[in-house]
Amino acid sequence: TRIVVSGSEMARGVPSMGSPAPDLPDTVDGYRDLLQGTNMSNFDGPRVYGYVKAMAALYWASWARRNPEYHVVTVSPGFTRGTSFGSHKNLPFVARTIYPALLTITGWLGKSQSLEQGAKIYVDAMTGKEIFAKAGSGTFIAAADGQA
């Protein structure tokens, strides 16, 4: 049985987009504080998203070790055009305006991929094809920085 978890490059940072890797704690108390938000002086959506995706990847890697009868991979298809990314009404107007243009420009530059290409990555993960044929259970697979 295969389990595919939707991940994000933000879990390990995307330097080319100015997003540093999440500074994950090294103690249980540190994780508790992070999950409760007690160490965050102000809300930064992309930063929090990176922490959430990093902790999810760690959780599923741990779960995979405890449940070897399942094959678990956390997958991020990379920057994918044709999704509703950046269109949420709670985002500031400027962000909702810039994100669609950014996706178009990154497509021209070969730094993002089509919705079909992004979906194929998930299908390959579910069926164990391409790069996923050799990926160990608990693995996190994402696009290289600056690539789709």
Short mmCIF file of N, CA, C and O in Angstrom, two decimals, residues 28-128:
data_model
loop_
_atom_site.label_atom_id
_atom_site.label_comp_id
_atom_site.label_asym_id
_atom_site.label_seq_id
_atom_site.Cartn_x
_atom_site.Cartn_y
_atom_site.Cartn_z
N VAL A 28 11.64 18.58 22.39
CA VAL A 28 10.19 18.40 22.43
C VAL A 28 9.52 19.71 22.83
O VAL A 28 8.52 20.12 22.25
N ASP A 29 10.09 20.39 23.84
CA ASP A 29 9.52 21.67 24.26
C ASP A 29 9.55 22.69 23.13
O ASP A 29 8.62 23.48 22.96
N GLY A 30 10.61 22.66 22.34
CA GLY A 30 10.71 23.57 21.20
C GLY A 30 9.61 23.32 20.18
O GLY A 30 9.03 24.26 19.65
N TYR A 31 9.33 22.04 19.91
CA TYR A 31 8.24 21.72 18.99
C TYR A 31 6.89 22.09 19.58
O TYR A 31 6.01 22.58 18.87
N ARG A 32 6.71 21.88 20.86
CA ARG A 32 5.44 22.25 21.51
C ARG A 32 5.23 23.76 21.36
O ARG A 32 4.14 24.21 20.99
N ASP A 33 6.27 24.54 21.66
CA ASP A 33 6.16 25.99 21.51
C ASP A 33 5.84 26.39 20.07
O ASP A 33 5.03 27.28 19.83
N LEU A 34 6.50 25.73 19.13
CA LEU A 34 6.26 26.04 17.72
C LEU A 34 4.82 25.72 17.33
O LEU A 34 4.14 26.53 16.69
N LEU A 35 4.33 24.55 17.73
CA LEU A 35 2.96 24.16 17.40
C LEU A 35 1.92 25.06 18.06
O LEU A 35 0.85 25.28 17.51
N GLN A 36 2.25 25.58 19.23
CA GLN A 36 1.32 26.48 19.92
C GLN A 36 1.49 27.93 19.50
O GLN A 36 0.69 28.78 19.87
N GLY A 37 2.55 28.20 18.73
CA GLY A 37 2.78 29.56 18.26
C GLY A 37 3.33 30.50 19.30
O GLY A 37 3.31 31.72 19.11
N THR A 38 3.85 29.97 20.41
CA THR A 38 4.30 30.85 21.49
C THR A 38 5.61 31.56 21.18
O THR A 38 5.92 32.57 21.81
N ASN A 39 6.39 31.09 20.23
CA ASN A 39 7.67 31.73 19.90
C ASN A 39 7.58 32.63 18.68
O ASN A 39 8.60 33.13 18.21
N MET A 40 6.39 32.85 18.15
CA MET A 40 6.25 33.68 16.96
C MET A 40 5.73 35.05 17.37
O MET A 40 4.61 35.18 17.86
N SER A 41 6.56 36.06 17.13
CA SER A 41 6.16 37.41 17.53
C SER A 41 5.12 38.00 16.58
O SER A 41 4.29 38.79 16.99
N ASN A 42 5.17 37.62 15.30
CA ASN A 42 4.15 38.07 14.36
C ASN A 42 3.92 36.98 13.32
O ASN A 42 4.81 36.18 13.05
N PHE A 43 2.74 36.97 12.76
CA PHE A 43 2.37 35.93 11.80
C PHE A 43 2.99 36.22 10.44
O PHE A 43 2.84 37.32 9.90
N ASP A 44 3.67 35.23 9.90
CA ASP A 44 4.26 35.32 8.56
C ASP A 44 3.82 34.06 7.83
O ASP A 44 4.38 32.98 8.05
N GLY A 45 2.79 34.20 6.96
CA GLY A 45 2.18 33.05 6.31
C GLY A 45 3.16 32.12 5.62
O GLY A 45 3.15 30.91 5.89
N PRO A 46 4.03 32.61 4.73
CA PRO A 46 4.97 31.70 4.06
C PRO A 46 5.91 31.00 5.04
O PRO A 46 6.22 29.82 4.88
N ARG A 47 6.33 31.71 6.08
CA ARG A 47 7.21 31.10 7.07
C ARG A 47 6.49 29.97 7.81
O ARG A 47 7.01 28.87 7.98
N VAL A 48 5.26 30.23 8.24
CA VAL A 48 4.47 29.22 8.94
C VAL A 48 4.21 28.03 8.03
O VAL A 48 4.30 26.88 8.45
N TYR A 49 3.89 28.31 6.76
CA TYR A 49 3.66 27.23 5.79
C TYR A 49 4.89 26.33 5.69
O TYR A 49 4.77 25.11 5.65
N GLY A 50 6.09 26.93 5.64
CA GLY A 50 7.31 26.13 5.60
C GLY A 50 7.46 25.24 6.83
O GLY A 50 7.82 24.07 6.72
N TYR A 51 7.17 25.79 8.00
CA TYR A 51 7.24 24.99 9.24
C TYR A 51 6.25 23.83 9.19
O TYR A 51 6.59 22.70 9.53
N VAL A 52 5.03 24.12 8.76
CA VAL A 52 3.98 23.09 8.71
C VAL A 52 4.38 21.97 7.76
O VAL A 52 4.28 20.78 8.10
N LYS A 53 4.86 22.33 6.57
CA LYS A 53 5.25 21.31 5.59
C LYS A 53 6.48 20.54 6.05
O LYS A 53 6.59 19.33 5.80
N ALA A 54 7.42 21.19 6.73
CA ALA A 54 8.60 20.49 7.26
C ALA A 54 8.19 19.49 8.34
O ALA A 54 8.64 18.34 8.34
N MET A 55 7.32 19.93 9.25
CA MET A 55 6.88 19.02 10.32
C MET A 55 6.06 17.86 9.75
O MET A 55 6.17 16.73 10.24
N ALA A 56 5.27 18.11 8.72
CA ALA A 56 4.51 17.03 8.10
C ALA A 56 5.44 16.00 7.48
O ALA A 56 5.24 14.79 7.63
N ALA A 57 6.48 16.46 6.78
CA ALA A 57 7.45 15.53 6.17
C ALA A 57 8.15 14.71 7.25
O ALA A 57 8.33 13.49 7.09
N LEU A 58 8.52 15.35 8.36
CA LEU A 58 9.16 14.62 9.46
C LEU A 58 8.20 13.61 10.09
O LEU A 58 8.58 12.48 10.40
N TYR A 59 6.96 14.03 10.28
CA TYR A 59 5.96 13.13 10.87
C TYR A 59 5.80 11.88 10.00
O TYR A 59 5.83 10.75 10.51
N TRP A 60 5.61 12.07 8.68
CA TRP A 60 5.38 10.92 7.81
C TRP A 60 6.62 10.05 7.66
O TRP A 60 6.50 8.83 7.49
N ALA A 61 7.81 10.63 7.76
CA ALA A 61 9.02 9.81 7.73
C ALA A 61 9.07 8.93 8.98
O ALA A 61 9.39 7.74 8.91
N SER A 62 8.72 9.49 10.12
CA SER A 62 8.67 8.73 11.36
C SER A 62 7.59 7.66 11.29
O SER A 62 7.80 6.50 11.68
N TRP A 63 6.42 8.02 10.79
CA TRP A 63 5.31 7.08 10.67
C TRP A 63 5.71 5.91 9.77
O TRP A 63 5.39 4.76 10.06
N ALA A 64 6.42 6.21 8.69
CA ALA A 64 6.85 5.15 7.75
C ALA A 64 7.80 4.16 8.43
O ALA A 64 7.72 2.96 8.18
N ARG A 65 8.67 4.66 9.29
CA ARG A 65 9.58 3.75 10.02
C ARG A 65 8.81 2.83 10.96
O ARG A 65 9.18 1.68 11.15
N ARG A 66 7.74 3.33 11.55
CA ARG A 66 6.94 2.53 12.48
C ARG A 66 5.95 1.61 11.79
O ARG A 66 5.37 0.72 12.43
N ASN A 67 5.71 1.83 10.50
CA ASN A 67 4.73 1.06 9.74
C ASN A 67 5.34 0.59 8.43
O ASN A 67 4.94 1.04 7.34
N PRO A 68 6.30 -0.33 8.49
CA PRO A 68 7.03 -0.73 7.28
C PRO A 68 6.17 -1.46 6.24
O PRO A 68 6.61 -1.63 5.11
N GLU A 69 4.96 -1.85 6.61
CA GLU A 69 4.10 -2.51 5.63
C GLU A 69 3.52 -1.51 4.61
O GLU A 69 2.93 -1.91 3.62
N TYR A 70 3.71 -0.22 4.88
CA TYR A 70 3.26 0.83 3.96
C TYR A 70 4.48 1.50 3.32
O TYR A 70 5.54 1.59 3.93
N HIS A 71 4.29 1.98 2.12
CA HIS A 71 5.35 2.74 1.44
C HIS A 71 4.87 4.19 1.38
O HIS A 71 3.89 4.50 0.69
N VAL A 72 5.55 5.08 2.10
CA VAL A 72 5.14 6.47 2.24
C VAL A 72 6.16 7.38 1.57
O VAL A 72 7.36 7.25 1.81
N VAL A 73 5.70 8.28 0.73
CA VAL A 73 6.57 9.32 0.19
C VAL A 73 5.87 10.67 0.33
O VAL A 73 4.65 10.77 0.15
N THR A 74 6.64 11.66 0.73
CA THR A 74 6.15 13.03 0.74
C THR A 74 6.68 13.67 -0.54
O THR A 74 7.86 13.61 -0.83
N VAL A 75 5.78 14.26 -1.31
CA VAL A 75 6.10 14.71 -2.66
C VAL A 75 5.70 16.17 -2.85
O VAL A 75 4.61 16.56 -2.45
N SER A 76 6.58 16.92 -3.47
CA SER A 76 6.22 18.24 -3.94
C SER A 76 6.51 18.30 -5.43
O SER A 76 7.63 18.06 -5.85
N PRO A 77 5.52 18.61 -6.23
CA PRO A 77 5.75 18.65 -7.67
C PRO A 77 6.50 19.89 -8.12
O PRO A 77 6.90 19.98 -9.26
N GLY A 78 6.69 20.85 -7.24
CA GLY A 78 7.35 22.08 -7.63
C GLY A 78 6.33 23.16 -7.97
O GLY A 78 5.13 22.98 -7.80
N PHE A 79 6.81 24.28 -8.44
CA PHE A 79 5.98 25.43 -8.77
C PHE A 79 5.12 25.06 -9.98
O PHE A 79 5.63 24.82 -11.06
N THR A 80 3.82 24.99 -9.79
CA THR A 80 2.92 24.48 -10.82
C THR A 80 1.86 25.52 -11.19
O THR A 80 1.13 26.01 -10.32
N ARG A 81 1.80 25.81 -12.47
CA ARG A 81 0.78 26.75 -12.99
C ARG A 81 -0.57 26.02 -13.10
O ARG A 81 -0.62 24.82 -13.18
N GLY A 82 -1.64 26.81 -13.11
CA GLY A 82 -2.96 26.24 -13.33
C GLY A 82 -3.67 25.82 -12.05
O GLY A 82 -4.74 25.25 -12.10
N THR A 83 -3.06 26.12 -10.91
CA THR A 83 -3.72 25.84 -9.63
C THR A 83 -4.30 27.15 -9.11
O THR A 83 -4.15 28.20 -9.73
N SER A 84 -4.92 27.10 -7.97
CA SER A 84 -5.46 28.33 -7.38
C SER A 84 -4.45 28.98 -6.43
O SER A 84 -4.81 29.84 -5.64
N PHE A 85 -3.18 28.58 -6.54
CA PHE A 85 -2.13 29.15 -5.69
C PHE A 85 -2.16 30.68 -5.77
O PHE A 85 -2.18 31.25 -6.84
N GLY A 86 -2.17 31.32 -4.63
CA GLY A 86 -2.11 32.77 -4.60
C GLY A 86 -3.41 33.48 -4.85
O GLY A 86 -3.44 34.71 -4.94
N SER A 87 -4.52 32.75 -4.96
CA SER A 87 -5.78 33.42 -5.27
C SER A 87 -6.74 33.50 -4.08
O SER A 87 -7.84 34.00 -4.22
N HIS A 88 -6.30 33.01 -2.93
CA HIS A 88 -7.19 32.99 -1.77
C HIS A 88 -7.59 34.41 -1.36
O HIS A 88 -6.77 35.32 -1.32
N LYS A 89 -8.85 34.60 -1.07
CA LYS A 89 -9.37 35.93 -0.76
C LYS A 89 -8.76 36.54 0.49
O LYS A 89 -8.81 37.76 0.67
N ASN A 90 -8.19 35.72 1.37
CA ASN A 90 -7.58 36.26 2.58
C ASN A 90 -6.19 36.83 2.34
O ASN A 90 -5.63 37.49 3.21
N LEU A 91 -5.63 36.58 1.16
CA LEU A 91 -4.34 37.17 0.83
C LEU A 91 -4.51 38.65 0.53
O LEU A 91 -5.56 39.07 0.04
N PRO A 92 -3.48 39.43 0.81
CA PRO A 92 -3.57 40.85 0.44
C PRO A 92 -3.78 41.00 -1.07
O PRO A 92 -3.34 40.16 -1.86
N PHE A 93 -4.43 42.09 -1.46
CA PHE A 93 -4.73 42.35 -2.87
C PHE A 93 -3.48 42.27 -3.73
O PHE A 93 -3.50 41.69 -4.82
N VAL A 94 -2.39 42.85 -3.26
CA VAL A 94 -1.15 42.85 -4.05
C VAL A 94 -0.68 41.42 -4.32
O VAL A 94 -0.30 41.08 -5.44
N ALA A 95 -0.71 40.57 -3.31
CA ALA A 95 -0.29 39.18 -3.48
C ALA A 95 -1.21 38.46 -4.48
O ALA A 95 -0.72 37.73 -5.34
N ARG A 96 -2.52 38.66 -4.35
CA ARG A 96 -3.46 38.02 -5.28
C ARG A 96 -3.24 38.49 -6.71
O ARG A 96 -3.54 37.78 -7.66
N THR A 97 -2.72 39.69 -6.88
CA THR A 97 -2.46 40.24 -8.20
C THR A 97 -1.12 39.75 -8.75
O THR A 97 -1.01 39.42 -9.92
N ILE A 98 -0.12 39.69 -7.89
CA ILE A 98 1.24 39.34 -8.33
C ILE A 98 1.39 37.84 -8.60
O ILE A 98 2.05 37.45 -9.57
N TYR A 99 0.82 36.98 -7.77
CA TYR A 99 1.04 35.54 -7.92
C TYR A 99 0.67 34.99 -9.30
O TYR A 99 1.45 34.25 -9.90
N PRO A 100 -0.49 35.32 -9.85
CA PRO A 100 -0.80 34.80 -11.19
C PRO A 100 0.22 35.26 -12.24
O PRO A 100 0.63 34.48 -13.11
N ALA A 101 0.64 36.52 -12.16
CA ALA A 101 1.65 37.02 -13.11
C ALA A 101 2.98 36.30 -12.90
O ALA A 101 3.66 35.94 -13.86
N LEU A 102 3.33 36.07 -11.65
CA LEU A 102 4.57 35.36 -11.34
C LEU A 102 4.56 33.95 -11.92
O LEU A 102 5.56 33.50 -12.50
N LEU A 103 3.44 33.27 -11.81
CA LEU A 103 3.34 31.92 -12.37
C LEU A 103 3.49 31.93 -13.89
O LEU A 103 4.14 31.06 -14.46
N THR A 104 2.93 32.93 -14.52
CA THR A 104 3.06 33.04 -15.99
C THR A 104 4.51 33.29 -16.37
O THR A 104 5.07 32.62 -17.26
N ILE A 105 5.15 34.21 -15.69
CA ILE A 105 6.55 34.55 -15.99
C ILE A 105 7.46 33.37 -15.72
O ILE A 105 8.35 33.05 -16.52
N THR A 106 7.26 32.68 -14.60
CA THR A 106 8.12 31.52 -14.31
C THR A 106 7.92 30.42 -15.33
O THR A 106 8.84 29.66 -15.61
N GLY A 107 6.72 30.32 -15.90
CA GLY A 107 6.49 29.36 -16.98
C GLY A 107 7.32 29.69 -18.20
O GLY A 107 7.94 28.82 -18.80
N TRP A 108 7.35 30.97 -18.56
CA TRP A 108 8.17 31.40 -19.70
C TRP A 108 9.65 31.10 -19.47
O TRP A 108 10.38 30.79 -20.40
N LEU A 109 10.08 31.20 -18.21
CA LEU A 109 11.49 31.00 -17.88
C LEU A 109 11.84 29.54 -17.61
O LEU A 109 13.00 29.23 -17.31
N GLY A 110 10.84 28.66 -17.67
CA GLY A 110 11.08 27.25 -17.40
C GLY A 110 11.25 26.94 -15.93
O GLY A 110 11.82 25.92 -15.56
N LYS A 111 10.76 27.83 -15.06
CA LYS A 111 10.90 27.65 -13.62
C LYS A 111 9.61 27.15 -12.97
O LYS A 111 9.54 27.00 -11.76
N SER A 112 8.57 26.95 -13.77
CA SER A 112 7.35 26.34 -13.27
C SER A 112 6.84 25.40 -14.35
O SER A 112 7.29 25.44 -15.49
N GLN A 113 5.92 24.56 -13.97
CA GLN A 113 5.43 23.55 -14.91
C GLN A 113 3.92 23.62 -15.03
O GLN A 113 3.26 24.26 -14.23
N SER A 114 3.41 22.93 -16.03
CA SER A 114 1.97 22.91 -16.26
C SER A 114 1.27 22.08 -15.19
O SER A 114 1.90 21.26 -14.50
N LEU A 115 -0.03 22.27 -15.08
CA LEU A 115 -0.84 21.49 -14.16
C LEU A 115 -0.73 20.00 -14.49
O LEU A 115 -0.63 19.15 -13.59
N GLU A 116 -0.71 19.66 -15.77
CA GLU A 116 -0.59 18.27 -16.19
C GLU A 116 0.74 17.65 -15.73
O GLU A 116 0.78 16.51 -15.28
N GLN A 117 1.82 18.43 -15.86
CA GLN A 117 3.13 17.93 -15.41
C GLN A 117 3.15 17.73 -13.90
O GLN A 117 3.68 16.74 -13.40
N GLY A 118 2.57 18.69 -13.17
CA GLY A 118 2.50 18.57 -11.72
C GLY A 118 1.67 17.37 -11.29
O GLY A 118 2.05 16.62 -10.39
N ALA A 119 0.54 17.15 -11.96
CA ALA A 119 -0.32 16.01 -11.64
C ALA A 119 0.39 14.68 -11.93
O ALA A 119 0.24 13.72 -11.18
N LYS A 120 1.17 14.64 -13.01
CA LYS A 120 1.90 13.42 -13.37
C LYS A 120 2.85 13.00 -12.26
O LYS A 120 3.03 11.81 -11.99
N ILE A 121 3.44 13.98 -11.58
CA ILE A 121 4.35 13.65 -10.49
C ILE A 121 3.60 12.90 -9.39
O ILE A 121 4.10 11.91 -8.85
N TYR A 122 2.39 13.35 -9.06
CA TYR A 122 1.60 12.64 -8.05
C TYR A 122 1.19 11.25 -8.52
O TYR A 122 1.22 10.28 -7.76
N VAL A 123 0.81 11.14 -9.79
CA VAL A 123 0.44 9.83 -10.34
C VAL A 123 1.65 8.89 -10.30
O VAL A 123 1.54 7.73 -9.90
N ASP A 124 2.81 9.38 -10.70
CA ASP A 124 4.03 8.57 -10.65
C ASP A 124 4.34 8.13 -9.22
O ASP A 124 4.77 7.00 -8.98
N ALA A 125 4.12 9.02 -8.26
CA ALA A 125 4.36 8.67 -6.86
C ALA A 125 3.40 7.56 -6.41
O ALA A 125 3.81 6.62 -5.72
N MET A 126 2.14 7.66 -6.81
CA MET A 126 1.15 6.64 -6.41
C MET A 126 1.43 5.30 -7.06
O MET A 126 1.17 4.26 -6.46
N THR A 127 1.95 5.32 -8.28
CA THR A 127 2.16 4.06 -9.00
C THR A 127 3.59 3.56 -8.91
O THR A 127 3.90 2.47 -9.41
N GLY A 128 4.47 4.32 -8.26
CA GLY A 128 5.86 3.89 -8.09
C GLY A 128 6.68 3.94 -9.37
O GLY A 128 7.59 3.14 -9.55
#
